[in-house]
Coordinates of C-alpha atoms in Angstrom, one line a residue:
Chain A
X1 CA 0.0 0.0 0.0
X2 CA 1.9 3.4 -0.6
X3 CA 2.3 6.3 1.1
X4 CA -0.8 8.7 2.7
X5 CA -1.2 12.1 1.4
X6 CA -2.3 15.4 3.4
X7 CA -2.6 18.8 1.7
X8 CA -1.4 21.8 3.8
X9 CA -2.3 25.0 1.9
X10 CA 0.6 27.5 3.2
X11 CA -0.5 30.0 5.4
X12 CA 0.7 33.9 5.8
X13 CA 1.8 33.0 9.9
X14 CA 3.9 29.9 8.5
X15 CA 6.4 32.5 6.6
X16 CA 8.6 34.7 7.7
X17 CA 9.7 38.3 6.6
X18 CA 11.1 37.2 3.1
X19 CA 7.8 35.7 2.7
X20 CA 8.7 32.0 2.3
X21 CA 7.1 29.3 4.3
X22 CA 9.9 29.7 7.8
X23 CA 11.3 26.2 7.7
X24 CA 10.7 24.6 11.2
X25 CA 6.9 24.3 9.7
X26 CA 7.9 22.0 7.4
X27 CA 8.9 19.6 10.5
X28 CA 5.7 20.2 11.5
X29 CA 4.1 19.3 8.4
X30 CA 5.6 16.0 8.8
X31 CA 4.4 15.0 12.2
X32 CA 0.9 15.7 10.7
X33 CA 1.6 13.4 7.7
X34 CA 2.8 10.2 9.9
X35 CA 0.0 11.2 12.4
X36 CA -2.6 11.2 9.1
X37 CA -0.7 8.1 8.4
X38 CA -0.6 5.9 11.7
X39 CA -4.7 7.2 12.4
X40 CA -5.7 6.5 8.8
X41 CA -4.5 2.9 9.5
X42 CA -6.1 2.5 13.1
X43 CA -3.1 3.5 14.7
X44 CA -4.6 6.0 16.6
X45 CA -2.4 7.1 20.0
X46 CA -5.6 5.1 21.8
X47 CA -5.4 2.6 19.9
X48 CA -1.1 2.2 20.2
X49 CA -1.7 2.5 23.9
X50 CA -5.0 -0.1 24.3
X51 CA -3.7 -3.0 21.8
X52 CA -0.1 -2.7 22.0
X53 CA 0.7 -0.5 25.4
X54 CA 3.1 1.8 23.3
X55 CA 3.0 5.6 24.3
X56 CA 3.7 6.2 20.2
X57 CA 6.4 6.5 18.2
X58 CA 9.0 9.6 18.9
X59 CA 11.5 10.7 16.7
X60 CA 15.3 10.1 16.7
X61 CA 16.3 12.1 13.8
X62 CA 14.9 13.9 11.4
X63 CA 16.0 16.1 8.4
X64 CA 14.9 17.9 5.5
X65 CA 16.1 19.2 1.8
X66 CA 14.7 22.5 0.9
X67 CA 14.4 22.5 -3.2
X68 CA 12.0 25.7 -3.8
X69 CA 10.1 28.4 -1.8
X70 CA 6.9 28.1 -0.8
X71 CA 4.6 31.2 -0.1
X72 CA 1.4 32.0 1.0
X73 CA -1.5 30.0 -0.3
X74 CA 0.3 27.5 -2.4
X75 CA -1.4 24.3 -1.8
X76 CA 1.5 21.9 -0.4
X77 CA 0.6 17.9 -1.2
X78 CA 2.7 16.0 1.1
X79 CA 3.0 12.6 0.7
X80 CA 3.9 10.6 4.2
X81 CA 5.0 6.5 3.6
X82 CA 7.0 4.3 5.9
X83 CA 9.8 3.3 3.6
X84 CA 12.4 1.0 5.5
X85 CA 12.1 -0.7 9.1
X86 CA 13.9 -1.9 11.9
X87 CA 13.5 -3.9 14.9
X88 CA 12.4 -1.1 17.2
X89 CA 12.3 1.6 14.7
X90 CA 11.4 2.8 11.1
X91 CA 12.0 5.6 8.8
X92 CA 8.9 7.7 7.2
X93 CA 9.6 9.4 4.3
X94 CA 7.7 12.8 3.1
X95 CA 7.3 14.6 0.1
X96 CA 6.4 17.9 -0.6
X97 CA 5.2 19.2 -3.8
X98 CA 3.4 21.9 -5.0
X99 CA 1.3 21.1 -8.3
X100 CA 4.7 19.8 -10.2
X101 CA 6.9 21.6 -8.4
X102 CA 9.3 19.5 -5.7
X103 CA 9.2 22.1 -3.0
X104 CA 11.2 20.0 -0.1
X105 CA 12.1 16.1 1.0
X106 CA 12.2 14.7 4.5
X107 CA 12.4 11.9 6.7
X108 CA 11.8 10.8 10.0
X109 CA 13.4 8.0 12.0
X110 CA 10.7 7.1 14.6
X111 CA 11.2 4.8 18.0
X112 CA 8.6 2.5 18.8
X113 CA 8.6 3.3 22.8
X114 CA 7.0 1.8 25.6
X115 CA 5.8 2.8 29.5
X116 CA 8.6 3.0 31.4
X117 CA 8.0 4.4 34.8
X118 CA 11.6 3.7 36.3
X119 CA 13.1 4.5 33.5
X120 CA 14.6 8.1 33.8
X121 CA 13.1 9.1 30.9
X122 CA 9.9 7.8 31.8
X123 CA 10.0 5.9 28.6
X124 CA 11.8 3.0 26.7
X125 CA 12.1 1.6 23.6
X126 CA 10.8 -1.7 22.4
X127 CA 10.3 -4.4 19.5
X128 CA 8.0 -3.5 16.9
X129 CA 4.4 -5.4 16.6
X130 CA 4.7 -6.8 13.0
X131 CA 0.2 -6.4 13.5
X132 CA 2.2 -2.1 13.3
X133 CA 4.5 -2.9 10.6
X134 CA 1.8 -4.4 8.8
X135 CA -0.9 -1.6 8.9
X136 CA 2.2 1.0 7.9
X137 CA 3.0 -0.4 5.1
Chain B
X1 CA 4.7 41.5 45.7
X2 CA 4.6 43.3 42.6
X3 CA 4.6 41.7 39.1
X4 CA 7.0 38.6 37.4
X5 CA 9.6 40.2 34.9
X6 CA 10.5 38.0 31.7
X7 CA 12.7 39.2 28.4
X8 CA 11.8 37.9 25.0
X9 CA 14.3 39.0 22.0
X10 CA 11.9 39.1 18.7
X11 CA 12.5 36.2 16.6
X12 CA 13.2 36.5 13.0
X13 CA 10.9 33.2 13.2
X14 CA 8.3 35.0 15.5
X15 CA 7.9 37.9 12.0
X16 CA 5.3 37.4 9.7
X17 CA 5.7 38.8 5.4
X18 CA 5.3 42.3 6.6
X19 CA 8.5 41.8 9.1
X20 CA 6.4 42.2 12.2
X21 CA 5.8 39.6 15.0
X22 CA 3.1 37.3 14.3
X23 CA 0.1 37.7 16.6
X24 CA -0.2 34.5 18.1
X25 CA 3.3 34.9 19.1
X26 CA 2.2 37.6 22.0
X27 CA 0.0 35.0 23.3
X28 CA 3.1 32.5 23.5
X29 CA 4.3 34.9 25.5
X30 CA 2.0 35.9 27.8
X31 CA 1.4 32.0 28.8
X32 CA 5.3 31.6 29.5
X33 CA 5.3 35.4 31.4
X34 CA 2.8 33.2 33.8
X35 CA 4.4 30.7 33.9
X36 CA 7.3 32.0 34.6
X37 CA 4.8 33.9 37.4
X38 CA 3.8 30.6 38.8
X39 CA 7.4 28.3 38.5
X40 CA 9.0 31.5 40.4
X41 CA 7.1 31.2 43.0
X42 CA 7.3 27.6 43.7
X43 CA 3.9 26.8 41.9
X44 CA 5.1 24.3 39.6
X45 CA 2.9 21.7 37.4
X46 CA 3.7 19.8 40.1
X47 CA 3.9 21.3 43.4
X48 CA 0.1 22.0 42.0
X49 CA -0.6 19.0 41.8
X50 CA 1.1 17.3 45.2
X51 CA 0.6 20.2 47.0
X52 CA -3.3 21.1 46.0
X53 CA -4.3 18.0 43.6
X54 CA -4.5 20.4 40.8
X55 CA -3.9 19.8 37.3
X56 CA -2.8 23.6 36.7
X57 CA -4.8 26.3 35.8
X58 CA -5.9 26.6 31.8
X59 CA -7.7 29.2 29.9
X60 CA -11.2 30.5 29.9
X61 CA -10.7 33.7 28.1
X62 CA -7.8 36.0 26.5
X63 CA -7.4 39.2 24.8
X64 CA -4.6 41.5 23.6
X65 CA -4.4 45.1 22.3
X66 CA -1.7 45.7 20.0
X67 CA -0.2 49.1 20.2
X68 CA 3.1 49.2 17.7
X69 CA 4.9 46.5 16.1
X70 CA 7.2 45.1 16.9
X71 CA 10.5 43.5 14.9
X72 CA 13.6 41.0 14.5
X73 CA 15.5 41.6 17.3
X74 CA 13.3 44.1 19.2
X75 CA 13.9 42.9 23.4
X76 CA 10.4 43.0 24.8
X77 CA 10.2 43.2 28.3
X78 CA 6.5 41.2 29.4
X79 CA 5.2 41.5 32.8
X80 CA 2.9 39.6 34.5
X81 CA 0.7 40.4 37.1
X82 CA -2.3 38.1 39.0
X83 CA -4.4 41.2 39.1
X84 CA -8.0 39.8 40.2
X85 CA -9.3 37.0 42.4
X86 CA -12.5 35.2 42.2
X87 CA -13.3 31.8 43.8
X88 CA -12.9 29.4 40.7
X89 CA -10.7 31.8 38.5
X90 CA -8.1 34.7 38.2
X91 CA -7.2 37.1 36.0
X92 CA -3.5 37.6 34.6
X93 CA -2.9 41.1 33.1
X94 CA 0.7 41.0 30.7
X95 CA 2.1 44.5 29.5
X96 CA 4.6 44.4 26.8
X97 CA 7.4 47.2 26.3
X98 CA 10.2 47.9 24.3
X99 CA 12.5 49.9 25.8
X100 CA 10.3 53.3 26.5
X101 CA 7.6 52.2 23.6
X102 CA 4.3 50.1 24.6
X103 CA 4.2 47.0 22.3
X104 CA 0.8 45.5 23.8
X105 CA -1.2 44.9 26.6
X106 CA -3.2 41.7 27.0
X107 CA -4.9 39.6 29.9
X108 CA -5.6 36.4 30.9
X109 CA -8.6 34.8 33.0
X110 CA -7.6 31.4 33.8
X111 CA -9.7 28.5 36.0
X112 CA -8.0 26.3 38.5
X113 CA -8.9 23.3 37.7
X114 CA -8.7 19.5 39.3
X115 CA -8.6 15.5 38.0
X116 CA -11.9 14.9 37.2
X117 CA -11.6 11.3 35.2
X118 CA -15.6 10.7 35.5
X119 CA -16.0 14.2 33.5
X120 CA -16.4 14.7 30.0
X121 CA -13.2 17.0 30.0
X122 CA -11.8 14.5 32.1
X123 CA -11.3 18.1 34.5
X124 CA -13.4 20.0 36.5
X125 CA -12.7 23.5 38.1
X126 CA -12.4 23.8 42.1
X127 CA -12.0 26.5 44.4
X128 CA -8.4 28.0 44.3
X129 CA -6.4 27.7 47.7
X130 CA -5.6 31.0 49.5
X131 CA -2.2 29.5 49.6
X132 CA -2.4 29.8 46.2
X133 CA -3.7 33.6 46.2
X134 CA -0.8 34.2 48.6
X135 CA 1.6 33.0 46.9
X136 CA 0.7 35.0 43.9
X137 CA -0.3 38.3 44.7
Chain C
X1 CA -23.4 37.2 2.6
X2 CA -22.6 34.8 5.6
X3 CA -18.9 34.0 6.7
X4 CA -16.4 31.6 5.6
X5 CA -16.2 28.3 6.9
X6 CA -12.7 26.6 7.6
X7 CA -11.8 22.9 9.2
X8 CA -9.3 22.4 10.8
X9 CA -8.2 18.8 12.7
X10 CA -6.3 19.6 15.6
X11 CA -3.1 18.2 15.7
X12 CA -0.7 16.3 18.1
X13 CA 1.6 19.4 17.8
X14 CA -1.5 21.6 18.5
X15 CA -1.8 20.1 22.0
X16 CA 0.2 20.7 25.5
X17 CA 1.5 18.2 27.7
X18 CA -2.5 18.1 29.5
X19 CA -3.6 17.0 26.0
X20 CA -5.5 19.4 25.0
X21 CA -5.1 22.6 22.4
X22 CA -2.7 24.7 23.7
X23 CA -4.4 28.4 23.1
X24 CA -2.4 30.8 21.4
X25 CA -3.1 28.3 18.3
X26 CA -6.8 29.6 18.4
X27 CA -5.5 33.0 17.2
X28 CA -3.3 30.9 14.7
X29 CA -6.8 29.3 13.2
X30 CA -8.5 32.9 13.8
X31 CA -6.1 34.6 11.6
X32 CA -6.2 31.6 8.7
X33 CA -9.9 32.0 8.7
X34 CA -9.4 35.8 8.1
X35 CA -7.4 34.9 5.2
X36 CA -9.4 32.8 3.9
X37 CA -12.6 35.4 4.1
X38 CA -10.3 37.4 2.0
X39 CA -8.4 35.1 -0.6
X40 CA -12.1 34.2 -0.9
X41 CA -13.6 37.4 -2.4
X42 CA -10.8 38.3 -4.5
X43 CA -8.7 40.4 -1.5
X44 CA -5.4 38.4 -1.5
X45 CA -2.3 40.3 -0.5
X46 CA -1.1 40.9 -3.7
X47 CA -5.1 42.6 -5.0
X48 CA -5.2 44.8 -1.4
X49 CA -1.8 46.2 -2.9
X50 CA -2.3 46.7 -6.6
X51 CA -6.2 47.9 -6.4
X52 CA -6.2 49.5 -3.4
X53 CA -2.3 50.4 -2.2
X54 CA -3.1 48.9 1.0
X55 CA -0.5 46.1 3.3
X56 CA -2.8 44.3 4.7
X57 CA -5.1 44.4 7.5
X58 CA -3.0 43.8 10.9
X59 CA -4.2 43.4 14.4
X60 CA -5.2 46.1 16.6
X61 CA -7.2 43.8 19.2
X62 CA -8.0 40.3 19.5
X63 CA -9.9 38.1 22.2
X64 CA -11.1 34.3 22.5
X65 CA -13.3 33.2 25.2
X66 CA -12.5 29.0 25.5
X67 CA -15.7 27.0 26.3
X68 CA -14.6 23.3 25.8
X69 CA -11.0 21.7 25.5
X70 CA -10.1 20.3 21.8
X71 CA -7.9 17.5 21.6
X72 CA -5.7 15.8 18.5
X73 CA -8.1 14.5 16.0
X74 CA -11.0 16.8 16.8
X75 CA -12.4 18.4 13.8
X76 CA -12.9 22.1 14.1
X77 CA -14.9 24.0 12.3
X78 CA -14.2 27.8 12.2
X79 CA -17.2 30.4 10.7
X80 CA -15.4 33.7 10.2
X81 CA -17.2 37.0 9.5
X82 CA -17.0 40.2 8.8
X83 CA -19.5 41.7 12.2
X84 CA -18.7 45.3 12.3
X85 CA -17.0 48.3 10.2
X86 CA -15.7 51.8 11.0
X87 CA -14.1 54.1 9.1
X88 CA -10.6 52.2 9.3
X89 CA -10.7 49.2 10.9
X90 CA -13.5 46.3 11.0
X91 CA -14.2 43.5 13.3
X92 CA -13.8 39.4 12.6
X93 CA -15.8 37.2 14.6
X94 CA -14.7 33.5 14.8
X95 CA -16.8 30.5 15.9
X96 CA -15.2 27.3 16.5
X97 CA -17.1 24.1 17.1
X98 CA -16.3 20.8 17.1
X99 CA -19.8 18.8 15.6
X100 CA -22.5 20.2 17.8
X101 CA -20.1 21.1 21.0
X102 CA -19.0 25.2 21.2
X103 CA -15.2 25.5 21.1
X104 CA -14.3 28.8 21.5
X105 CA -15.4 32.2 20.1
X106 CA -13.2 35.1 19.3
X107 CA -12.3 38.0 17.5
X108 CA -10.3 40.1 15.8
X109 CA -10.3 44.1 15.4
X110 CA -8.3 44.6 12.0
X111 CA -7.1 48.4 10.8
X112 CA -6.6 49.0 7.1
X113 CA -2.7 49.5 6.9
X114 CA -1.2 52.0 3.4
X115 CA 2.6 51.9 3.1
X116 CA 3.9 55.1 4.9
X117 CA 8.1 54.7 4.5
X118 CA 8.4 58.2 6.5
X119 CA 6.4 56.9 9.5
X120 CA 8.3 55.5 12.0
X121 CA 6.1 52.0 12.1
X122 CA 6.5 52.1 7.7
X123 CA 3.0 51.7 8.1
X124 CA 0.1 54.6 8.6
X125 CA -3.9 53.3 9.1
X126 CA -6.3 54.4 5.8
X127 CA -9.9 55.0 5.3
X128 CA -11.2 51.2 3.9
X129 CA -12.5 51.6 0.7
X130 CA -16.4 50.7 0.1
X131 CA -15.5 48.0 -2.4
X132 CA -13.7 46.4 0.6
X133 CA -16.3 46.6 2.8
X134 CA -18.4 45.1 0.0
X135 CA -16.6 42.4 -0.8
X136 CA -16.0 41.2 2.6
X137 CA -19.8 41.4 3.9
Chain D
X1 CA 36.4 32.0 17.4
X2 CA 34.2 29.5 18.7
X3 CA 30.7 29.6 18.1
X4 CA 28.2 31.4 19.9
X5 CA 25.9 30.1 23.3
X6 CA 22.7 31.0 23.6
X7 CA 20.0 29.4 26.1
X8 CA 16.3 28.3 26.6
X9 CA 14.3 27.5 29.2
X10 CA 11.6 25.1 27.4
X11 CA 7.9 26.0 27.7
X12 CA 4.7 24.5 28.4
X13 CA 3.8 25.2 25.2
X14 CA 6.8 24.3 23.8
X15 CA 5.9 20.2 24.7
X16 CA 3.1 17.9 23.7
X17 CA 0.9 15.9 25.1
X18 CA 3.5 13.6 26.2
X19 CA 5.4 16.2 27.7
X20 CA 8.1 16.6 25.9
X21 CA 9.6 18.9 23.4
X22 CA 7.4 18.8 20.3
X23 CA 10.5 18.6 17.6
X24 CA 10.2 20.9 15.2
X25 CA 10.7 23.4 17.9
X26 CA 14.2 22.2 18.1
X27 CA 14.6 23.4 14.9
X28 CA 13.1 26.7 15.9
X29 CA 16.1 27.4 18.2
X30 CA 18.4 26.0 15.6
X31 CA 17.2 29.4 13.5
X32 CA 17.6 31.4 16.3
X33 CA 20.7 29.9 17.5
X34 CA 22.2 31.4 14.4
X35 CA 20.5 34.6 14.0
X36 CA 22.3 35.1 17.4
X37 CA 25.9 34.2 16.0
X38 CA 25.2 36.4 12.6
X39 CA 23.6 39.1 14.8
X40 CA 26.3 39.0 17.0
X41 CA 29.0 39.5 14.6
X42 CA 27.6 42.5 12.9
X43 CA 25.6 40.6 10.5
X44 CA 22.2 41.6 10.7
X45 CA 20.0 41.1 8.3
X46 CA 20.0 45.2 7.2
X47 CA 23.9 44.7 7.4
X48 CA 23.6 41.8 4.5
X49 CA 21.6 44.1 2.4
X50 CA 23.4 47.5 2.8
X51 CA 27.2 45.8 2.9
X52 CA 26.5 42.9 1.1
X53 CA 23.8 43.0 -1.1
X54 CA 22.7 40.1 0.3
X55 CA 18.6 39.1 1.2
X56 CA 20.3 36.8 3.8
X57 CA 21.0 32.6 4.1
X58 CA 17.8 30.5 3.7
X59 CA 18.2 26.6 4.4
X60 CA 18.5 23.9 1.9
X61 CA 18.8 21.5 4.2
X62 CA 19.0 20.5 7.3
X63 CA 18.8 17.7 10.6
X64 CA 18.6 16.5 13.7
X65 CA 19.2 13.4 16.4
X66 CA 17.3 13.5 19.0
X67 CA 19.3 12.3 22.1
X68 CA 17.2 12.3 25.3
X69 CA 14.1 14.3 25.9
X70 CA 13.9 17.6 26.9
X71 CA 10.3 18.9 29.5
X72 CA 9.0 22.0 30.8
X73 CA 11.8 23.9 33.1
X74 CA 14.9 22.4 31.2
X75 CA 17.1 25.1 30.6
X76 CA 18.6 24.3 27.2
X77 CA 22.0 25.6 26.2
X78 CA 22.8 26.0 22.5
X79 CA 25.7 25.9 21.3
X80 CA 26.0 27.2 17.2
X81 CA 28.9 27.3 15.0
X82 CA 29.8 28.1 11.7
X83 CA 31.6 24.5 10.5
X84 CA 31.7 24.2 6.9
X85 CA 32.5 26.9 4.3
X86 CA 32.1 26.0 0.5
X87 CA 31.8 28.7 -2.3
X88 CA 28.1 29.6 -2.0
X89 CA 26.7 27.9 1.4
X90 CA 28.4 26.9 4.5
X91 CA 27.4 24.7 7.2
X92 CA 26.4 25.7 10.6
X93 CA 26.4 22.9 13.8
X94 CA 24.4 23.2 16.5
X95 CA 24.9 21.2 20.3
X96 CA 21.9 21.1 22.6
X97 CA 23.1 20.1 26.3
X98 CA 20.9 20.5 29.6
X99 CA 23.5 20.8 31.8
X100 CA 25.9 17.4 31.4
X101 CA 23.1 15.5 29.7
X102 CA 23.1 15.6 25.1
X103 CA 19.4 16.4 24.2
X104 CA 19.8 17.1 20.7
X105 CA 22.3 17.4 17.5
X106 CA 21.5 19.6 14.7
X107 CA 22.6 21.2 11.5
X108 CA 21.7 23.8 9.0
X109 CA 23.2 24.1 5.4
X110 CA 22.1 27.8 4.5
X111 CA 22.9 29.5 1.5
X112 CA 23.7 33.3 0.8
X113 CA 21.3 34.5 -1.4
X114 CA 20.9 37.7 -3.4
X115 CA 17.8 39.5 -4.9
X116 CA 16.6 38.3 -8.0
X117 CA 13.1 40.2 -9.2
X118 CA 13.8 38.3 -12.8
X119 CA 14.2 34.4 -11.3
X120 CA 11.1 32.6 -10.2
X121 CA 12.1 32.5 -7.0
X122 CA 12.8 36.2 -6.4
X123 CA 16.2 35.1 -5.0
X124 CA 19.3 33.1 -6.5
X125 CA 22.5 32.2 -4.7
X126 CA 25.3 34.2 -4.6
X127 CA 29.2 33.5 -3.7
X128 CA 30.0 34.1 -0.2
X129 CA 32.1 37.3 0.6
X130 CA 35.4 36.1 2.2
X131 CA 34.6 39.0 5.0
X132 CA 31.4 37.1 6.1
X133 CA 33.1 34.0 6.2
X134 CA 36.0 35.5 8.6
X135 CA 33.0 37.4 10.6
X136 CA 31.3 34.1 11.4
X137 CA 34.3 31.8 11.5

């Protein structure tokens, strides 16, 4: 099954004073599209919690390419699809495009993490469901 | 006990097209000047919530007048002040200045509010401590 | 003519550690449904310069009154309207509800801004022309 | 010269509802983080234009690894540096520590760009001046 895709039509408080889309939105932009991804698929943060007691899936890295400006209302179509996984995480890939236009290209490496109250960081990571690896892709 | 001081330097991020700080932004700040209110005088998330079982205090109503712009590295100066008491709520007034020049003046009413699993919102409001008033004023 | 109706589904990254919207977002959503009143009757950016020399319409005063919490995946519907004009300035109301629950309801007092390079702000308030006020009722 | 520290105390509404640092703010601080460093070598964004000729030094890319997460009340030091010089863009690094303990590593490859009414864009990449290098360097 490929990749999900959201449509984000850029707004005048996402850019910044040389009127191009300020670049920590596109970050954002991203979360959406996994989010659109894992809730289109029943992987709702409920649902993680309820049928696999995972607290979600937080990021390790992340990056982005910036190929050309976006401005106020262009209509951003961002295409979100889990591309490569490992044992307790997996990479999302996202592209942005605006009609034919490649505007940028991102990725996300996300941990599959789990309750961890004695853990310092309150949370840990652990093996992936193959049930999650099989709704994601 | 007079007002809580906090220093913001305007963000090239914070700056909308025209090269003027982006609305919401003042809001932003207003939440961390009371915050910074609250933390300073040992009313943490979580002293709230050992101390008095609250969950904090949220929102019930906001407003801001915006009285000259303000840019890129501008140093605002916001302070915060619990200026009015009822039983369930309070009100926060926020005065922002650069240097001499009034940037804004805006106001928050926020609720105390407690657990309330059984509820809808999952929280409910409750009457706020006079430890609490104390501590603020 | 009635106001202009925008959705928006709240997102993880909308939301504060209780879960719910954290608020200066409202005025984010407030300030998209503004623009979409006016890309929607012809008034983009670019038409308020080259018909009628104007910037834009900033903020002079905003407020939101917060009735019900909104949390990720809640779809928000957000009626904005043009309630009131003066000589320079007009008033947006914005309703948000999420199916038949109240959000929030705010507005936003907007001044008609001219370029004005001598004045200090770069920026000097303008009588709004009628086709404005025409367009946008 | 090394590069240039700058600190923040994360926010409420800086975290989500896990209560942690929603990312893309991280990325947010990376901006400003350099602002600070250009700013604080004489490099302001009106000293690009009237030395240089310059509309400043947009991103083409850029990333981060998330090491260990940051929550409401960490005070984040940031440390950014100018690493990488090639003809046109350069590469800046940037260390996020709360004191002993790694929370993030970023980067930012930003390009200096001149006006360009005639391209598409509006902008177009220009060669570095060898004085900006040894101002940031």
């Amino acid at each position: 099954m490929p990749g999900n895709k959201t449509t984000h039509t850029v707004q005048w408080g996402d850019c910044d004073p040389l009127g191009i889309v300020f670049y920590p939105n596109f970050y954002r932009w991203m979360d959406e599209g996994s989010w659109a991804l894992f809730n289109g698929r029943g992987l709702t943060l409920e649902a993680m919690e309820q049928r696999f007691g995972s607290l979600g899936a937080p990021l390790v890295e992340t990056g982005c390419a910036f190929k050309s400006p976006a401005r106020p209302r262009d209509v951003l179509t961002i295409e979100s699809e889990a591309v490569e996984w490992s044992k307790r995480s997996f990479r999302m890939a996202h592209t942005f495009t605006c009609e034919d236009r490649l505007v940028a290209e991102g990725f996300e490496v996300r941990v599959w993490v789990l309750d961890a109250p004695d853990h310092p960081a309150g949370i840990r990571s652990g093996n992936i469901p193959q049930e999650v690896k099989d709704l994601l892709s």
